[in-house]
Coordinates of C-alpha atoms in Angstrom, one line a residue:
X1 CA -9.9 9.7 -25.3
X2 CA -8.2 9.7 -21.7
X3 CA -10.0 13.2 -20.9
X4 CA -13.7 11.5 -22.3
X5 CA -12.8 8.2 -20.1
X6 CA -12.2 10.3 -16.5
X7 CA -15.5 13.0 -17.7
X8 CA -17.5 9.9 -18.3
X9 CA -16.1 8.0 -14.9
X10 CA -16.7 11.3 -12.7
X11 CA -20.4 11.4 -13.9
X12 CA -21.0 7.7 -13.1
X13 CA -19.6 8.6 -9.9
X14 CA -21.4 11.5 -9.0
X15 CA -24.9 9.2 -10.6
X16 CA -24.1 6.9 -7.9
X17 CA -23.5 9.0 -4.9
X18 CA -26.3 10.9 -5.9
X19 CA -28.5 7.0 -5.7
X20 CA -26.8 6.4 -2.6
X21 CA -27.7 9.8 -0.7
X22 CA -31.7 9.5 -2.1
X23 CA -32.9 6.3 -2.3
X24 CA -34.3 6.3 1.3
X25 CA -34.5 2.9 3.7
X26 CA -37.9 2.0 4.9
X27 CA -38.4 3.2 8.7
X28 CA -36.9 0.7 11.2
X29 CA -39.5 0.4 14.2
X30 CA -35.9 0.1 16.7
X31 CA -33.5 3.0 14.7
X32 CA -35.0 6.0 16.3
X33 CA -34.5 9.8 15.0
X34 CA -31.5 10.8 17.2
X35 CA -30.1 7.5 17.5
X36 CA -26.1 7.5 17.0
X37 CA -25.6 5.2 14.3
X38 CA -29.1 5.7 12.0
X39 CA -27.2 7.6 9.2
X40 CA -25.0 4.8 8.7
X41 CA -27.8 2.2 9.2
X42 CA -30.2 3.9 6.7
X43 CA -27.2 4.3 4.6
X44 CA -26.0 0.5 4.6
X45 CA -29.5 -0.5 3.9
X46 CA -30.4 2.0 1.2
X47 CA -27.0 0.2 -0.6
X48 CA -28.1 -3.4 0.3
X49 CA -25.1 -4.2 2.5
X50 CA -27.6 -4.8 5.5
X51 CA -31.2 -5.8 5.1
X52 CA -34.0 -5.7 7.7
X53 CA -35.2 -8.0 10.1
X54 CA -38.2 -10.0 9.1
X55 CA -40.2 -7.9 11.7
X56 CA -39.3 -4.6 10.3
X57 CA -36.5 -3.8 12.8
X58 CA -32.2 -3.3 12.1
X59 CA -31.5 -5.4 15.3
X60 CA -29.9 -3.0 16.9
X61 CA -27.9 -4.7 20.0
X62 CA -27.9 -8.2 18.0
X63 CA -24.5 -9.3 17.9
X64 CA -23.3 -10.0 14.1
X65 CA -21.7 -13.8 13.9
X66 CA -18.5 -14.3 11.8
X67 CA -20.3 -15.5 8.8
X68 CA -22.7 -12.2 8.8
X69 CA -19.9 -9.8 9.5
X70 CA -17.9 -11.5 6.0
X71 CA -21.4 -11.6 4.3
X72 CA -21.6 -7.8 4.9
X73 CA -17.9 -7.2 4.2
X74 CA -17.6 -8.7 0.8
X75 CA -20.9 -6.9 -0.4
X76 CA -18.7 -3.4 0.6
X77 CA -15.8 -5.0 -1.1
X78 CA -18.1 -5.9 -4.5
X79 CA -17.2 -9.3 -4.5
X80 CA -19.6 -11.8 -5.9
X81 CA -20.0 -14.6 -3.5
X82 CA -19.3 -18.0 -5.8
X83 CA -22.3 -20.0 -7.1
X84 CA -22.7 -22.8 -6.5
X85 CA -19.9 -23.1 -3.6
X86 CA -16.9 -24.6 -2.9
X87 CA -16.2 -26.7 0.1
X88 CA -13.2 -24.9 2.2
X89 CA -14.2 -25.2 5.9
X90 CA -15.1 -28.6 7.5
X91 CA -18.3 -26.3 9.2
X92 CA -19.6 -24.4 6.5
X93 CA -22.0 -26.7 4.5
X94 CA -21.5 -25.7 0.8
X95 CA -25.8 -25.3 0.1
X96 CA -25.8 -23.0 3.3
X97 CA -26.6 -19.3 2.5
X98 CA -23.1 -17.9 3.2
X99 CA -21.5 -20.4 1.7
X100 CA -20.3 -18.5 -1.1
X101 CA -19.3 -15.5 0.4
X102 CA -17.5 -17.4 2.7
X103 CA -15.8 -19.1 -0.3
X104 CA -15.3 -15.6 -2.5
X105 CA -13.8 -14.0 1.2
X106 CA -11.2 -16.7 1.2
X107 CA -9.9 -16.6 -2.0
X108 CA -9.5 -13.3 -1.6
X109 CA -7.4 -13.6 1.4
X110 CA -9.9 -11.7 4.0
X111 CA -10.0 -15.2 6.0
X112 CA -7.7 -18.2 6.1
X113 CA -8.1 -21.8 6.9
X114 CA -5.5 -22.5 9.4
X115 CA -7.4 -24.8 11.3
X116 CA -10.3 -25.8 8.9
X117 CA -13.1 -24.8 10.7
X118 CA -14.4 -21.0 10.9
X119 CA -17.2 -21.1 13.4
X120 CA -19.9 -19.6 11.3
X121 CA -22.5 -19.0 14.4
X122 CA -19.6 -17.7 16.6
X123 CA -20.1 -14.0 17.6
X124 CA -17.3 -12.0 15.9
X125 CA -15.0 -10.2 17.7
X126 CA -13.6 -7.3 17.4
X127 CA -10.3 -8.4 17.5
X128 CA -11.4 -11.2 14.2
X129 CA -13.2 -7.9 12.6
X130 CA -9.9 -6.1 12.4
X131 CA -8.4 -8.7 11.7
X132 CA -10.7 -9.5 8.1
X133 CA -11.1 -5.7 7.6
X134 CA -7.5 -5.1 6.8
X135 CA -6.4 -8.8 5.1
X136 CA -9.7 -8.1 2.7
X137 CA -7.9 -4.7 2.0
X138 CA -4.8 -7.0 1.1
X139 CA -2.6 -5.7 4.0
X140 CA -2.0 -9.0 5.9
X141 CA 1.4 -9.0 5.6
X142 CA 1.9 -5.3 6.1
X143 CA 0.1 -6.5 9.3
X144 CA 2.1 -9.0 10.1
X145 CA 4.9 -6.6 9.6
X146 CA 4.1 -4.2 11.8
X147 CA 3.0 -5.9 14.6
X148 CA 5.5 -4.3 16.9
X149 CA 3.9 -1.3 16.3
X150 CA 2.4 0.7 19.4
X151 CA -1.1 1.4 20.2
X152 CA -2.9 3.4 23.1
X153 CA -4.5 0.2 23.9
X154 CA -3.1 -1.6 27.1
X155 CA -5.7 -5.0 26.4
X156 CA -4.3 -5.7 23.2
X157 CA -1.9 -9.1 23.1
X158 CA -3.0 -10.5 20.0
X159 CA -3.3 -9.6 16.3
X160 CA -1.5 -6.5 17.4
X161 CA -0.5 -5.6 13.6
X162 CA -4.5 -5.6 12.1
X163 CA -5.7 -3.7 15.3
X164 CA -2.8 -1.1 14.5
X165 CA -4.2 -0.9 10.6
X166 CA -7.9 -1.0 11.6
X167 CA -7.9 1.7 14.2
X168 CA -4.6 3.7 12.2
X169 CA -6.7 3.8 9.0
X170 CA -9.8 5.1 11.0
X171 CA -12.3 1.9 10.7
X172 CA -12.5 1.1 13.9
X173 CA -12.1 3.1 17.5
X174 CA -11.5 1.7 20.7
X175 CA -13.7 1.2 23.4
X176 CA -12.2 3.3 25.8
X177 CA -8.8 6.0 25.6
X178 CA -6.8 2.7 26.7
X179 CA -8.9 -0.1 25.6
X180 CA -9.6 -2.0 22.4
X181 CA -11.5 -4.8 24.0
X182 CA -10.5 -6.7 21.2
X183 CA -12.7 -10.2 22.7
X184 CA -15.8 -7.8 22.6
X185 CA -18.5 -8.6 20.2
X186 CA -19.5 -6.6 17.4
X187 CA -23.3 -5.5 17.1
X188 CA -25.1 -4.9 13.7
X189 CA -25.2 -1.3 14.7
X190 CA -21.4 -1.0 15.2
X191 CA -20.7 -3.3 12.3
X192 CA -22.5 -0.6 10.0
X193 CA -20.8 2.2 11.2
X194 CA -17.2 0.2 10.3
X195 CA -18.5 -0.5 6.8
X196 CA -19.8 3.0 6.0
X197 CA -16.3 3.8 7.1
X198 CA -15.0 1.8 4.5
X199 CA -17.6 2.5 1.8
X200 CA -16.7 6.0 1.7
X201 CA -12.8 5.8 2.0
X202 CA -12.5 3.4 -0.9
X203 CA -15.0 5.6 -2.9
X204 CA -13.4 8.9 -2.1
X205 CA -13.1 10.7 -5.6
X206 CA -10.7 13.5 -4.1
X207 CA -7.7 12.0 -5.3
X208 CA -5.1 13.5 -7.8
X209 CA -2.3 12.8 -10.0
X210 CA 1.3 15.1 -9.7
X211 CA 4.7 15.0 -11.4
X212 CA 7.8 16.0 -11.9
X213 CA 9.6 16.7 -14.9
X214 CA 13.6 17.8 -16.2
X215 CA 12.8 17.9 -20.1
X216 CA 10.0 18.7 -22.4
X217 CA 11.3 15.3 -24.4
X218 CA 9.3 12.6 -23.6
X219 CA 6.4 13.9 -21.7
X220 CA 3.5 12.0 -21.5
X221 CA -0.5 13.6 -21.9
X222 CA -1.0 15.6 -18.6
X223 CA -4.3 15.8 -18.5
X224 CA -5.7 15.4 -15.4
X225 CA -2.9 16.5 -13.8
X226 CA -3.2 19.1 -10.8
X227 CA 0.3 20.0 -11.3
X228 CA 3.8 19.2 -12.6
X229 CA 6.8 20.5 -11.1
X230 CA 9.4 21.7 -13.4
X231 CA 12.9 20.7 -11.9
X232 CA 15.0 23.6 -13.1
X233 CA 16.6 25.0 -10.3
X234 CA 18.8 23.7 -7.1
X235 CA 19.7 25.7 -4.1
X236 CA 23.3 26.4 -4.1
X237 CA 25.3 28.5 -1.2
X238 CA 27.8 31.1 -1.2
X239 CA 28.0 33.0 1.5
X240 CA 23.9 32.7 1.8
X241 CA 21.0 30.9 -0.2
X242 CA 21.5 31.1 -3.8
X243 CA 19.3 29.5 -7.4
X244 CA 20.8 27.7 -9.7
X245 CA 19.0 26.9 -12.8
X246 CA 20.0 23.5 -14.7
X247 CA 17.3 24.4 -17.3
X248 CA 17.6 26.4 -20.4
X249 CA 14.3 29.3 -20.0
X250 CA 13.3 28.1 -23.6
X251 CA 12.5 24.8 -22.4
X252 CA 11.1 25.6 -19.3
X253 CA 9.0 27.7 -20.9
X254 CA 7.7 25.1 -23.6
X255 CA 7.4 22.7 -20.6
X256 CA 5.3 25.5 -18.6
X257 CA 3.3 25.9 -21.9
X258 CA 2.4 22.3 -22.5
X259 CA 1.4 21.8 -18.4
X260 CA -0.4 25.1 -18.7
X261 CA -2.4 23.4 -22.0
X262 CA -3.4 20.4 -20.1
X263 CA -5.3 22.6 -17.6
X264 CA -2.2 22.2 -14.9
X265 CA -0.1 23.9 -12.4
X266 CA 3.5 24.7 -13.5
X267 CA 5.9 24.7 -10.0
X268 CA 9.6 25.8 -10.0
X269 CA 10.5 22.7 -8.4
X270 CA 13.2 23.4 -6.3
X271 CA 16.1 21.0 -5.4
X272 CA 18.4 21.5 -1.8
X273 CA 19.5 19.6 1.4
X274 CA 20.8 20.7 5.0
X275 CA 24.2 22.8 3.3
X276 CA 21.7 24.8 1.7
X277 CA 19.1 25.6 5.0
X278 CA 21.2 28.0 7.4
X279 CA 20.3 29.4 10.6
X280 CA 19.6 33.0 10.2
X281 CA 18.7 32.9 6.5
X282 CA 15.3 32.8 6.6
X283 CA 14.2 35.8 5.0
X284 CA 16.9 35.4 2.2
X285 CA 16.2 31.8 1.1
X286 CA 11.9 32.7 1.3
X287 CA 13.0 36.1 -1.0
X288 CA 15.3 33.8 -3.7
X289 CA 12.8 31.3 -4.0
X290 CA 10.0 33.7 -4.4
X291 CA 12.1 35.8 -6.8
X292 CA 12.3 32.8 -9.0
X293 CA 9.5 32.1 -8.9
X294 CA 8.0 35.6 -10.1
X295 CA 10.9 36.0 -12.8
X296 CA 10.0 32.1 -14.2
X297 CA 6.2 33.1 -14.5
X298 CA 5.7 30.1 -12.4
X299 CA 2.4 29.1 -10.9
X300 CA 3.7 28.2 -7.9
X301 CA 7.1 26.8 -6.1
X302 CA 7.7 23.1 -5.4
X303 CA 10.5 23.2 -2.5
X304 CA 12.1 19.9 -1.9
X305 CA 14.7 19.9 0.9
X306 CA 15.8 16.7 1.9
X307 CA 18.4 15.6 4.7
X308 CA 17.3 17.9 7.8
X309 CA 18.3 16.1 11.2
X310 CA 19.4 19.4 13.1
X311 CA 16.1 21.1 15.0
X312 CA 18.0 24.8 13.6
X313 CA 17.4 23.6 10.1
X314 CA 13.7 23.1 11.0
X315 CA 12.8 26.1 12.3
X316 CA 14.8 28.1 9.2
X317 CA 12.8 26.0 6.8
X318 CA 9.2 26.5 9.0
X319 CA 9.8 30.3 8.7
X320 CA 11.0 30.6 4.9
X321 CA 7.9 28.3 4.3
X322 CA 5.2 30.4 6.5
X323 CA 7.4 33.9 4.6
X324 CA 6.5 31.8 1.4
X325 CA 2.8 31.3 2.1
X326 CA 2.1 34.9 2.7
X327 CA 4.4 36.2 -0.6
X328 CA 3.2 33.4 -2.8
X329 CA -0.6 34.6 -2.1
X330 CA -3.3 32.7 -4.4
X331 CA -0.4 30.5 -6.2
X332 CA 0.6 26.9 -4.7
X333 CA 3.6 26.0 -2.4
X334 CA 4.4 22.2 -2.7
X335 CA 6.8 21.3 0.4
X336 CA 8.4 18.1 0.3
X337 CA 10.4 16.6 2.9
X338 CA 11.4 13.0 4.7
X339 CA 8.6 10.6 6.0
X340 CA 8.5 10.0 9.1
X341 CA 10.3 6.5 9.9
X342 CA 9.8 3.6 11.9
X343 CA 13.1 2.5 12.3
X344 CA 14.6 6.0 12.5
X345 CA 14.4 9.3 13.3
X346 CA 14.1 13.2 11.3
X347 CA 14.0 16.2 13.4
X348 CA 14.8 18.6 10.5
X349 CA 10.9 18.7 9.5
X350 CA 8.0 20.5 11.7
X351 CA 5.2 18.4 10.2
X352 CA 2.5 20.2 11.4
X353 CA 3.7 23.7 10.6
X354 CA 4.9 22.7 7.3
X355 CA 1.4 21.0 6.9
X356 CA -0.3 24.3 7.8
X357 CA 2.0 26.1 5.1
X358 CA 2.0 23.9 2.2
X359 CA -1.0 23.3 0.1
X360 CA 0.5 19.9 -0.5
X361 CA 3.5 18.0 1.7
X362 CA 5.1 15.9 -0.1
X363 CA 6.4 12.7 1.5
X364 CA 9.3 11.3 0.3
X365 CA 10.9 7.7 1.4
X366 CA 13.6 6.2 2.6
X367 CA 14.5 2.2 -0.1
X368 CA 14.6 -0.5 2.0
X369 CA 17.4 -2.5 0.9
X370 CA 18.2 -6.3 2.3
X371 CA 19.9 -9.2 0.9
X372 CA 18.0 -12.8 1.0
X373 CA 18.8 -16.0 -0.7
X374 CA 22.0 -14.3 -2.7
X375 CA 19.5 -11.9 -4.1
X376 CA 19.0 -8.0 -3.6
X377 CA 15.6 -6.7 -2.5
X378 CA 14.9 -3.3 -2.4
X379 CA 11.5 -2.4 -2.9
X380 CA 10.5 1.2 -3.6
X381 CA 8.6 3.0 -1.2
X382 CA 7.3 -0.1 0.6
X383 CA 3.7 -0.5 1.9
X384 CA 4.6 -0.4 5.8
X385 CA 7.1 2.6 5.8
X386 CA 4.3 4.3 4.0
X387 CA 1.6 2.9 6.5
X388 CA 3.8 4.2 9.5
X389 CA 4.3 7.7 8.0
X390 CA 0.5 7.9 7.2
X391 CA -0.3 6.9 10.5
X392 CA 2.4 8.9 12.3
X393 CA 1.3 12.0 11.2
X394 CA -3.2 10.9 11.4
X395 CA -4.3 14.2 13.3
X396 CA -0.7 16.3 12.9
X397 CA -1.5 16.9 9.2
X398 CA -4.6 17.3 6.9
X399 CA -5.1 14.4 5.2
X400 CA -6.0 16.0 2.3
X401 CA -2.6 17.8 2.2
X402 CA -0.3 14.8 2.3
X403 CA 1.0 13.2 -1.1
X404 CA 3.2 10.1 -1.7
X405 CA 6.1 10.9 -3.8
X406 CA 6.6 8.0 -5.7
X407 CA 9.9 6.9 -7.8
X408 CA 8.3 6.0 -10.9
X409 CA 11.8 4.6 -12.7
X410 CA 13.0 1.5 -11.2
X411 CA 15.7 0.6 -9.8
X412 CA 18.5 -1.9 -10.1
X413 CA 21.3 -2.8 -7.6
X414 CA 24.8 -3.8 -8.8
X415 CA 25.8 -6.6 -6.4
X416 CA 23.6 -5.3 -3.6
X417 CA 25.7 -2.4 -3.3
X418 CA 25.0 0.6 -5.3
X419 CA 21.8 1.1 -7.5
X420 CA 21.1 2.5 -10.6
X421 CA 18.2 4.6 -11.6
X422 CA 16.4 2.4 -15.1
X423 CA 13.9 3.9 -17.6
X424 CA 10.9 2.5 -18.2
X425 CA 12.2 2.6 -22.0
X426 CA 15.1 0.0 -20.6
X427 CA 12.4 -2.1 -17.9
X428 CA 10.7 -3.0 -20.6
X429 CA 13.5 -4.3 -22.6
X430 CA 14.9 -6.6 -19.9
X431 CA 11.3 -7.4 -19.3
X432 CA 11.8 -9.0 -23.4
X433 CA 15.3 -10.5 -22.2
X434 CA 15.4 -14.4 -22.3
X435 CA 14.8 -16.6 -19.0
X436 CA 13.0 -12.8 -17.4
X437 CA 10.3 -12.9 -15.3
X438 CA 8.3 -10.6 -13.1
X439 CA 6.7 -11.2 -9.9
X440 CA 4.6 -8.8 -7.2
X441 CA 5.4 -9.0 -3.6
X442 CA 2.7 -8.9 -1.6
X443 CA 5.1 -8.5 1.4
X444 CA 6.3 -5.1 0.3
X445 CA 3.6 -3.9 -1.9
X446 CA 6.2 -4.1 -5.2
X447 CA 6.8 -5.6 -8.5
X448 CA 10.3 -6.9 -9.4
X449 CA 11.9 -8.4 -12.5
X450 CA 14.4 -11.6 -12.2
X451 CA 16.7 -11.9 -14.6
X452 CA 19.1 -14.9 -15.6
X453 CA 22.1 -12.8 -16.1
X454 CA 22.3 -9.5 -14.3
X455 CA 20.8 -8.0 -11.1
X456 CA 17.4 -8.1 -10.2
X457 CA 15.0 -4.5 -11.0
X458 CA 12.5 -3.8 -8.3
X459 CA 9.7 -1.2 -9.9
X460 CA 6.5 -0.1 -9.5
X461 CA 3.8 -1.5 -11.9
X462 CA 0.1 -0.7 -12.0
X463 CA -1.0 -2.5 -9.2
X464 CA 1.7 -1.3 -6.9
X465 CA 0.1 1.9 -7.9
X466 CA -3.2 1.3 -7.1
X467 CA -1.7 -0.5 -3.7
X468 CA -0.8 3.1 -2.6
X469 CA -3.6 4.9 -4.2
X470 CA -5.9 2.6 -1.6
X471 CA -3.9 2.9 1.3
X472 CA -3.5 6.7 0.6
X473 CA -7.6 7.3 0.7
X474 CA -7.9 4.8 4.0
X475 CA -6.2 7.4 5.8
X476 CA -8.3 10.6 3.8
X477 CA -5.7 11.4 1.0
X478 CA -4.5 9.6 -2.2
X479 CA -2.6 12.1 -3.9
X480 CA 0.4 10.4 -5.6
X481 CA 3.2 12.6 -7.3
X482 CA 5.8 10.6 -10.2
X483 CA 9.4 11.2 -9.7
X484 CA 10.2 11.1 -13.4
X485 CA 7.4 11.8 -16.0
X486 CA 9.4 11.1 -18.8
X487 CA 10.6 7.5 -18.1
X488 CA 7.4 6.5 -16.5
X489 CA 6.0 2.9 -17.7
X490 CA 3.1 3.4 -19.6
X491 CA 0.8 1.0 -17.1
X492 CA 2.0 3.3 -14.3
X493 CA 0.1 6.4 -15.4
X494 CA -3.0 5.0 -16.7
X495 CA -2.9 3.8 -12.8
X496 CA -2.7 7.5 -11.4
X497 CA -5.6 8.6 -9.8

């Protein structure tokens, strides 16, 4: 049924890309052949986001106001303007013909009412366009997190967090190398280039689904799945780079059986850190990997090093992986290593040349952990440290390449100290326990269960998922790989891509 359901949602997709790309828009007497923006114009009108002047014209050079601009943004977001409309702005009448998208794009949190006026007529800026662009995405308070981010922009003092978003996610450019002009006006031409932008990032199909696995017990369907890596070895070291298999070849074979079945990839996922990665023992960590590989019958190798700060350990693990690449041939190499962070700094990992390697780089992150009110939060792999790593490496890394590793058991803290790893078997029995309750932080981009006796469980549910899944194809990915497929909650892999 789950195989039917994604056949059936690919064709619809391909149906309406296919309506998208043929249905042609009438000619516009001022959108000349030649003319930088006319794809996306005669795209945006063949899709009904824009609609011709009365006189047959786009308007190109007519500045949008900020009740078009959010007219034209919730019809890219699909969000049915409210009929008949609410009042929520002293200056937007509720028969007037935005009303109701006005209404629809404040309940959905792409404007707020501060002030209680919203200056309909008023040109919008480009400054307020970032600024609705990324709170009608749901990433206002990522924004407001990351506000202290840099940008190449010396005119921006304001709204410094959506600009970083906006321009990070590839929506909007500046005006100049060193200037945002974020009090410039946005023209209809401009404005249609953002949206087509956005159209096609949020309708990107290219996303897939990865996992990892330590038993056949308890997998779920894989179907769909591009691959699963098959944790049954750790680099160990004696005297040089050495496997270890934790997996009896029985069940790593049924477990390469079943992926193989579901039309997967089996990896030899492969565990180390910085004892195992040695300068000088290139050649002999690429050849043990790769013999493992061969003897398991493996599809490819998943190699996840974590804990490199030394620049020798980098360039040992750059050369195993480019020795890799060339041994491995047609099968896959999977890298994973840190994520880039904000607040600190990794010089164990070469991004780029891993990137140029790998046929996916794995990202893994850092928990945030803080204590407020008496009460642990820790929310796994939160929105803004995955923002910042998807940002820091725009341009040093194909897109396409870079997948989110996410932990999909949750987590609980005992007295904000040490945490403990909880199935999704066990989440969803504390989720049953009396006086429990479960909440989404919109902050952090996580779900989290409070419970009257015992620590709180921070977790990923379906629309953390999807939170990640968006953010992932802004930037040109959306590959998302599961920790743990065996203790998985159910509503987080129907939510895989």
């Amino acid at each position: 049924m789950k195989r039917l359901k994604r056949v059936l949602s690919c064709l619809l997709l391909c149906a309406l890309l296919a309506c998208q790309l043929t249905v042609p828009a009438a000619a516009l007497s001022d959108v000349p052949e030649g003319f930088w923006a006319k794809e996306n114009i005669d795209r945006c009108v063949a899709l009904r986001y824009f609609y011709p002047e009365t006189d047959g014209s786009f308007g190109v050079g007519k500045e949008m106001s900020r009740a078009e601009f959010l007219v034209v943004l919730c019809r890219v977001m699909g969000w049915k303007p409210t009929s008949p409309a609410g009042a929520v702005y002293d200056d937007v009448p509720e028969k007037i013909w935005y009303a109701g998208a006005v209404e629809i794009a404040y309940r959905q949190g792409a404007v707020t009412a501060q002030d209680g006026t919203f200056r309909p007529d008023d040109p919008v800026t480009r400054s307020e366009a970032a600024s609705m662009l990324v709170r009608a995405l749901g990433y206002g308070s990522v924004a407001g997190l990351i506000q202290e981010m840099s940008l190449p922009f010396r005119d921006v003092k304001a709204n410094n967090g959506y600009i970083v978003m906006a321009y990070g996610m590839g929506l909007m450019d500046g005006t100049s190398f060193t200037a945002f002009s974020p009090e410039g006006h946005v023209t209809r031409e401009q404005a249609a280039a953002i949206m087509m932008r956005l159209h096609d990032k949020l309708h990107d199909p290219t996303a897939s689904r990865l996992g990892l696995t330590a038993s056949k017990s308890g997998l779920p369907d894989l179907t769909g799945y591009e691959a699963v890596g098959v944790s049954a070895a750790k680099l160990t070291y004696n005297g040089a780079p050495q496997i270890s298999f934790s997996m009896d070849r029985e069940e790593a074979k049924a477990i390469r059986a079943a992926v193989s079945a579901a039309g997967a990839k089996a990896l030899l996922h492969v565990a180390g850190g910085a004892y195992h990665v040695r300068e000088g023992d290139e050649e002999k960590l690429a050849e043990v990997l790769f013999q493992a590989v061969e003897d398991g019958s493996y599809d490819g190798l998943f190699l996840d090093v974590t804990g490199l700060t030394a620049v020798s350990q980098r360039d040992v693990l750059t050369a195993a992986a480019r020795m890799l690449r060339e041994r491995l041939g047609e099968r896959l190499l999977y890298i994973g290593v840190e994520a880039p962070s904000w607040k600190g700094t990794i010089f164990g990992y070469d991004y780029a040349a891993l990137g140029e390697a790998a046929d996916r780089l794995v990202l893994r992150f850092d928990h945030k952990k803080e204590t407020v009110a008496g009460r642990t939060v820790a929310p796994l792999e939160p929105l803004e440290q995955v923002f910042y790593a998807l940002n820091r490496l725009r341009g040093v890394v194909d897109a396409d390449k870079l997948t989110l590793l996410l932990t999909s058991t949750a987590v609980i803290w005992d007295s904000g100290r040490t945490s403990t790893s909880v199935t999704g078997e066990q989440l969803l029995a504390y989720q049953e326990e009396l006086g429990a309750r479960s909440y989404y932080s919109d902050r952090y981009g996580s779900a989290y269960l409070t419970r009257e006796k015992g620590a709180d469980v921070w977790y990923h549910s379906a629309r953390s998922i999807q939170d990640r899944i968006q953010l992932a194809r802004l930037f040109g990915g959306g590959h998302l790989c599961l920790s743990d497929l065996n203790h998985t909650l159910p509503e987080v892999l129907e939510a895989m891509p």
